[in-house]
Coordinates of C-alpha atoms in Angstrom, one line a residue:
M1 CA 0.0 0.0 0.0
I2 CA 1.4 3.4 -1.0
I3 CA 0.2 6.3 1.0
A4 CA 0.4 9.9 -0.3
R5 CA -0.5 13.0 1.7
L6 CA -0.6 16.4 0.2
I7 CA -1.6 20.0 0.9
A8 CA -2.6 21.9 -2.2
D9 CA -4.7 24.9 -3.3
P10 CA -8.2 24.1 -2.0
E11 CA -9.8 25.9 -4.9
T12 CA -8.4 23.5 -7.5
L13 CA -8.2 20.4 -5.2
G14 CA -11.3 18.7 -6.4
D15 CA -10.5 19.0 -10.1
N16 CA -6.9 18.1 -9.7
L17 CA -7.8 15.1 -7.5
A18 CA -10.2 13.8 -10.2
L19 CA -7.4 14.1 -12.8
A20 CA -4.9 12.4 -10.6
M21 CA -7.2 9.5 -9.9
E22 CA -8.0 9.1 -13.6
M23 CA -4.3 9.0 -14.4
I24 CA -3.5 6.5 -11.7
E25 CA -6.4 4.2 -12.7
A26 CA -5.3 4.5 -16.3
R27 CA -2.2 2.6 -15.3
D28 CA -4.3 -0.2 -13.8
W29 CA -3.5 0.9 -10.2
E30 CA -6.3 0.9 -7.7
V31 CA -7.1 3.9 -5.5
A32 CA -8.3 2.2 -2.3
G33 CA -9.2 5.5 -0.6
A34 CA -9.1 9.2 -1.0
G35 CA -10.2 11.8 1.6
M36 CA -9.1 14.6 3.9
L37 CA -7.5 13.6 7.2
E38 CA -9.9 13.8 10.1
F39 CA -7.5 15.8 12.4
C40 CA -5.8 17.8 9.6
S41 CA -8.6 19.0 7.4
D42 CA -6.3 20.6 4.9
V43 CA -4.4 17.3 4.2
L44 CA -5.6 15.0 1.4
E45 CA -4.6 11.3 1.8
L46 CA -4.6 8.8 -1.0
E47 CA -4.1 5.1 -0.7
V48 CA -3.0 3.2 -3.8
V49 CA -2.8 -0.5 -4.1
E50 CA 0.1 -2.1 -6.1
G51 CA 1.1 1.2 -7.6
N52 CA 4.6 2.3 -8.6
P53 CA 5.9 5.0 -6.2
V54 CA 7.9 6.7 -8.9
G55 CA 4.9 6.8 -11.2
I56 CA 2.5 8.0 -8.5
R57 CA 4.9 10.7 -7.5
Q58 CA 5.1 11.9 -11.1
I59 CA 1.3 12.0 -11.4
L60 CA 0.9 13.9 -8.2
D61 CA 3.6 16.4 -9.0
Q62 CA 2.0 17.0 -12.4
C63 CA -1.5 17.4 -11.0
F64 CA -0.7 19.3 -7.9
P65 CA 1.8 22.0 -8.7
E66 CA 2.9 24.2 -5.7
S67 CA 1.9 21.5 -3.2
D68 CA 3.4 20.0 0.0
L69 CA 3.6 16.2 -0.3
L70 CA 4.8 13.1 1.5
L71 CA 4.8 9.7 -0.1
S72 CA 5.3 6.5 1.8
N73 CA 5.3 2.7 1.2
G74 CA 3.7 2.2 4.6
L75 CA 2.0 4.0 7.4
I76 CA 3.0 7.6 8.0
E77 CA 3.7 8.1 11.7
V78 CA 5.4 10.6 13.9
P79 CA 9.2 9.8 13.7
H80 CA 11.5 8.9 16.6
L81 CA 14.3 10.9 15.1
F82 CA 14.5 14.2 13.2
V83 CA 17.7 15.2 11.5
S84 CA 17.9 18.5 9.6
D85 CA 20.2 20.6 7.5
M86 CA 20.5 24.2 8.7
D87 CA 21.2 26.8 6.0
S88 CA 18.2 27.5 3.8
T89 CA 16.3 24.8 5.7
M90 CA 16.0 25.7 9.4
I91 CA 17.2 29.2 8.8
G92 CA 16.5 31.4 5.8
Q93 CA 20.1 32.3 4.9
E94 CA 23.4 30.7 3.9
C95 CA 25.7 31.7 6.8
I96 CA 28.9 31.7 4.8
D97 CA 27.4 33.9 2.2
E98 CA 26.2 36.4 4.8
L99 CA 29.5 36.3 6.6
A100 CA 31.3 36.9 3.3
D101 CA 29.3 40.2 2.9
F102 CA 31.4 41.6 5.9
A103 CA 34.5 40.9 3.8
G104 CA 33.0 42.4 0.7
L105 CA 33.0 39.0 -1.0
K106 CA 29.3 37.9 -0.9
E107 CA 28.7 37.8 -4.6
R108 CA 31.8 35.8 -5.3
I109 CA 31.3 33.3 -2.4
A110 CA 27.5 33.0 -3.0
A111 CA 28.1 31.9 -6.6
I112 CA 30.3 29.0 -5.3
T113 CA 27.7 28.2 -2.7
E114 CA 25.0 28.0 -5.3
R115 CA 27.0 25.6 -7.5
A116 CA 27.8 23.4 -4.6
M117 CA 24.1 23.2 -3.6
Q118 CA 23.2 22.3 -7.1
G119 CA 25.7 19.4 -7.0
E120 CA 27.9 21.0 -9.6
L121 CA 31.0 21.2 -7.4
D122 CA 32.7 18.9 -4.9
F123 CA 31.4 20.0 -1.5
E124 CA 34.7 19.8 0.4
S125 CA 36.8 21.7 -2.1
A126 CA 34.1 24.3 -2.5
L127 CA 33.9 24.7 1.3
R128 CA 37.6 25.1 1.7
E129 CA 37.8 27.6 -1.1
R130 CA 35.1 29.8 0.4
V131 CA 36.6 29.6 3.9
G132 CA 40.0 30.5 2.5
L133 CA 38.6 33.7 1.1
L134 CA 37.5 34.7 4.6
K135 CA 41.1 34.7 5.9
D136 CA 41.7 37.6 8.3
L137 CA 38.1 38.5 8.8
P138 CA 37.6 39.5 12.5
E139 CA 35.8 36.9 14.7
A140 CA 33.5 39.7 15.8
A141 CA 31.9 39.6 12.4
I142 CA 30.4 36.2 13.3
A143 CA 28.4 37.6 16.2
Q144 CA 27.4 40.6 14.2
C145 CA 26.2 38.4 11.3
L146 CA 24.2 36.2 13.7
D147 CA 22.6 39.3 15.3
E148 CA 21.8 41.2 12.1
R149 CA 21.4 38.5 9.4
I150 CA 20.4 35.1 10.6
R151 CA 16.7 34.3 11.1
P152 CA 14.8 31.0 11.6
M153 CA 12.6 29.8 8.8
P154 CA 8.9 30.3 9.5
G155 CA 7.6 27.4 11.5
A156 CA 11.1 26.0 12.4
R157 CA 10.8 26.3 16.2
T158 CA 7.2 25.0 16.2
L159 CA 8.3 22.0 14.1
V160 CA 11.2 21.1 16.5
S161 CA 9.2 21.8 19.7
T162 CA 6.2 19.7 18.6
L163 CA 8.3 16.8 17.5
K164 CA 10.3 16.9 20.8
A165 CA 7.0 17.0 22.8
R166 CA 6.2 13.7 21.2
G167 CA 9.5 12.1 22.2
C168 CA 11.4 12.7 19.0
H169 CA 15.2 13.2 19.2
T170 CA 16.4 16.2 17.2
V171 CA 19.7 16.7 15.5
L172 CA 20.9 19.8 13.5
V173 CA 23.6 18.6 11.1
T174 CA 25.2 21.2 8.8
G175 CA 28.0 21.6 6.4
G176 CA 28.2 25.1 7.9
F177 CA 29.9 26.1 11.1
H178 CA 29.4 25.5 14.9
S179 CA 29.8 29.3 15.4
F180 CA 26.4 29.7 13.8
A181 CA 24.8 26.3 14.3
D182 CA 25.2 26.2 18.1
P183 CA 23.2 29.5 18.7
V184 CA 20.7 28.4 16.1
A185 CA 20.2 25.0 17.7
D186 CA 19.8 26.7 21.1
L187 CA 17.2 29.0 19.7
L188 CA 15.2 26.3 17.9
G189 CA 15.6 23.6 20.6
F190 CA 17.7 20.9 18.9
D191 CA 19.2 18.2 21.1
R192 CA 22.5 17.8 19.2
V193 CA 24.6 19.8 16.7
V194 CA 27.0 18.4 14.2
G195 CA 29.0 20.9 12.0
N196 CA 32.3 22.2 10.9
R197 CA 34.7 24.5 12.9
L198 CA 36.3 27.6 11.6
G199 CA 39.9 28.2 12.3
L200 CA 40.5 31.2 14.6
H201 CA 43.7 32.8 15.9
E202 CA 44.1 35.9 17.9
G203 CA 40.6 37.1 17.1
V204 CA 40.6 36.6 13.3
L205 CA 39.7 33.7 10.9
T206 CA 42.7 31.8 9.7
G207 CA 41.1 30.8 6.4
G208 CA 41.1 27.1 7.4
L209 CA 39.0 24.6 9.2
V210 CA 39.6 22.7 12.4
G211 CA 39.0 18.9 12.4
G212 CA 37.1 16.8 9.9
I213 CA 34.6 18.0 7.3
V214 CA 30.9 17.5 7.7
D215 CA 29.9 16.5 4.2
S216 CA 27.0 14.5 2.7
S217 CA 28.5 11.2 3.9
I218 CA 28.8 12.5 7.5
K219 CA 25.2 13.7 7.4
K220 CA 24.0 10.3 6.4
K221 CA 26.3 8.6 9.0
V222 CA 24.8 10.8 11.7
L223 CA 21.3 9.8 10.8
L224 CA 22.0 6.1 10.6
E225 CA 24.0 6.1 13.9
E226 CA 21.2 8.0 15.7
A227 CA 18.6 5.7 14.3
E228 CA 20.6 2.6 15.4
R229 CA 21.0 4.0 18.8
L230 CA 17.2 4.5 19.1
G231 CA 16.7 0.8 18.2
E232 CA 15.1 -1.4 15.6
G233 CA 11.9 -0.1 14.1
S234 CA 12.7 3.6 14.8
L235 CA 11.4 6.0 12.2
S236 CA 13.5 8.9 11.0
L237 CA 12.7 12.2 9.3
A238 CA 15.3 14.2 7.4
T239 CA 14.9 17.6 5.8
G240 CA 17.3 19.5 3.6
D241 CA 17.5 21.6 0.4
G242 CA 20.7 20.9 -1.4
A243 CA 22.8 18.2 -3.1
N244 CA 24.8 17.8 0.1
D245 CA 21.6 16.6 1.9
I246 CA 20.6 13.9 -0.7
P247 CA 22.2 10.8 1.0
M248 CA 20.7 11.8 4.4
I249 CA 17.3 12.4 2.8
E250 CA 17.4 9.0 1.0
A251 CA 18.5 7.1 4.1
A252 CA 15.6 8.5 6.2
S253 CA 12.2 6.8 6.7
F254 CA 10.7 10.1 5.5
G255 CA 13.0 12.4 3.5
I256 CA 11.5 15.8 2.8
A257 CA 13.0 18.5 0.6
Y258 CA 12.3 22.0 1.8
R259 CA 12.1 24.7 -1.0
A260 CA 14.9 22.6 -2.5
K261 CA 17.2 22.5 -5.4
P262 CA 16.0 20.1 -8.2
K263 CA 18.4 17.2 -7.4
A264 CA 17.5 17.2 -3.7
R265 CA 13.8 17.5 -4.5
A266 CA 14.0 14.6 -6.9
A267 CA 15.7 12.4 -4.3
A268 CA 13.1 13.0 -1.5
D269 CA 10.0 11.2 -0.5
G270 CA 8.2 14.5 -0.4
W271 CA 8.6 18.2 -0.6
I272 CA 7.5 21.5 0.9
D273 CA 7.0 24.0 -1.9
R274 CA 3.8 25.7 -0.7
G275 CA 3.7 26.2 3.0
D276 CA 6.3 26.7 5.8
L277 CA 8.0 24.1 8.0
T278 CA 4.8 23.4 10.0
S279 CA 3.4 21.7 6.8
I280 CA 5.6 18.8 7.9
L281 CA 3.5 18.5 11.1
S282 CA 0.3 18.4 9.0
L283 CA 1.7 15.8 6.7
L284 CA 2.6 13.6 9.7
G285 CA -1.0 13.9 10.8
I286 CA -0.4 16.1 13.9
A287 CA -3.4 18.4 14.4
R288 CA -2.8 22.1 14.8
E289 CA -4.2 22.1 18.3
D290 CA -1.4 19.8 19.3
W291 CA 1.4 21.9 17.9
V292 CA 3.8 23.5 20.5
F293 CA 4.2 27.2 20.0
D294 CA 7.1 28.5 22.1

């Protein structure tokens, strides 16, 4: 049984649903059920018997543009583990790009960031190149950048708080830096932070990194290790937006791409293109009255 949940424009929902069901049935797949969730009245749930997940995804993507969606081969339940990327996922900025602005290099560094997120550049070499360009930037610029530029994505704190209230372990894992990720994690309520460390000496950036690199393989490793620690049968949720998040998204029980680059979106079990991060709570079947607003 394949279960699809989606949030779409209510004005076109009926017509688009009829078209989707027609296209699904044209492939000789059976729609066993279709209706709005009882406790999340804006969420449509479809149950398809013996369908092809890739084919169903294509149909729903075609019929429901600008939607939020989650597709699963089994029951959709609240996860035991939530692992998320930070930049452009839990916060609305790319920290290294904003920090680069203090060195007058934002346009140059942002171009490298974009290519890395699209999967056009090797992540580690792109990261080291960008950090190298920040050599001799005062450490004080980090605090100023955090204060003036870095803001949570809409719904981020509610998402984390609500999942934690239901016993979910939360991890912020980023190819960015602890200098930013630690304050962001404190603000949003994450239990653990995994990230890179900027080299600092006598109050300025050295242009290097300290310790190993948190890349796509480490993100996936963190998710798998945390899931193993929680025990057999634990469900995991991963969110991200760039190519560096793909292995983590693919390894999760539910991998959701948030306002993502095309490659990350294509690799995910679902996406958030329409709403904010609280759409994930609705797709999981958590009623708004049970959300935790801190």
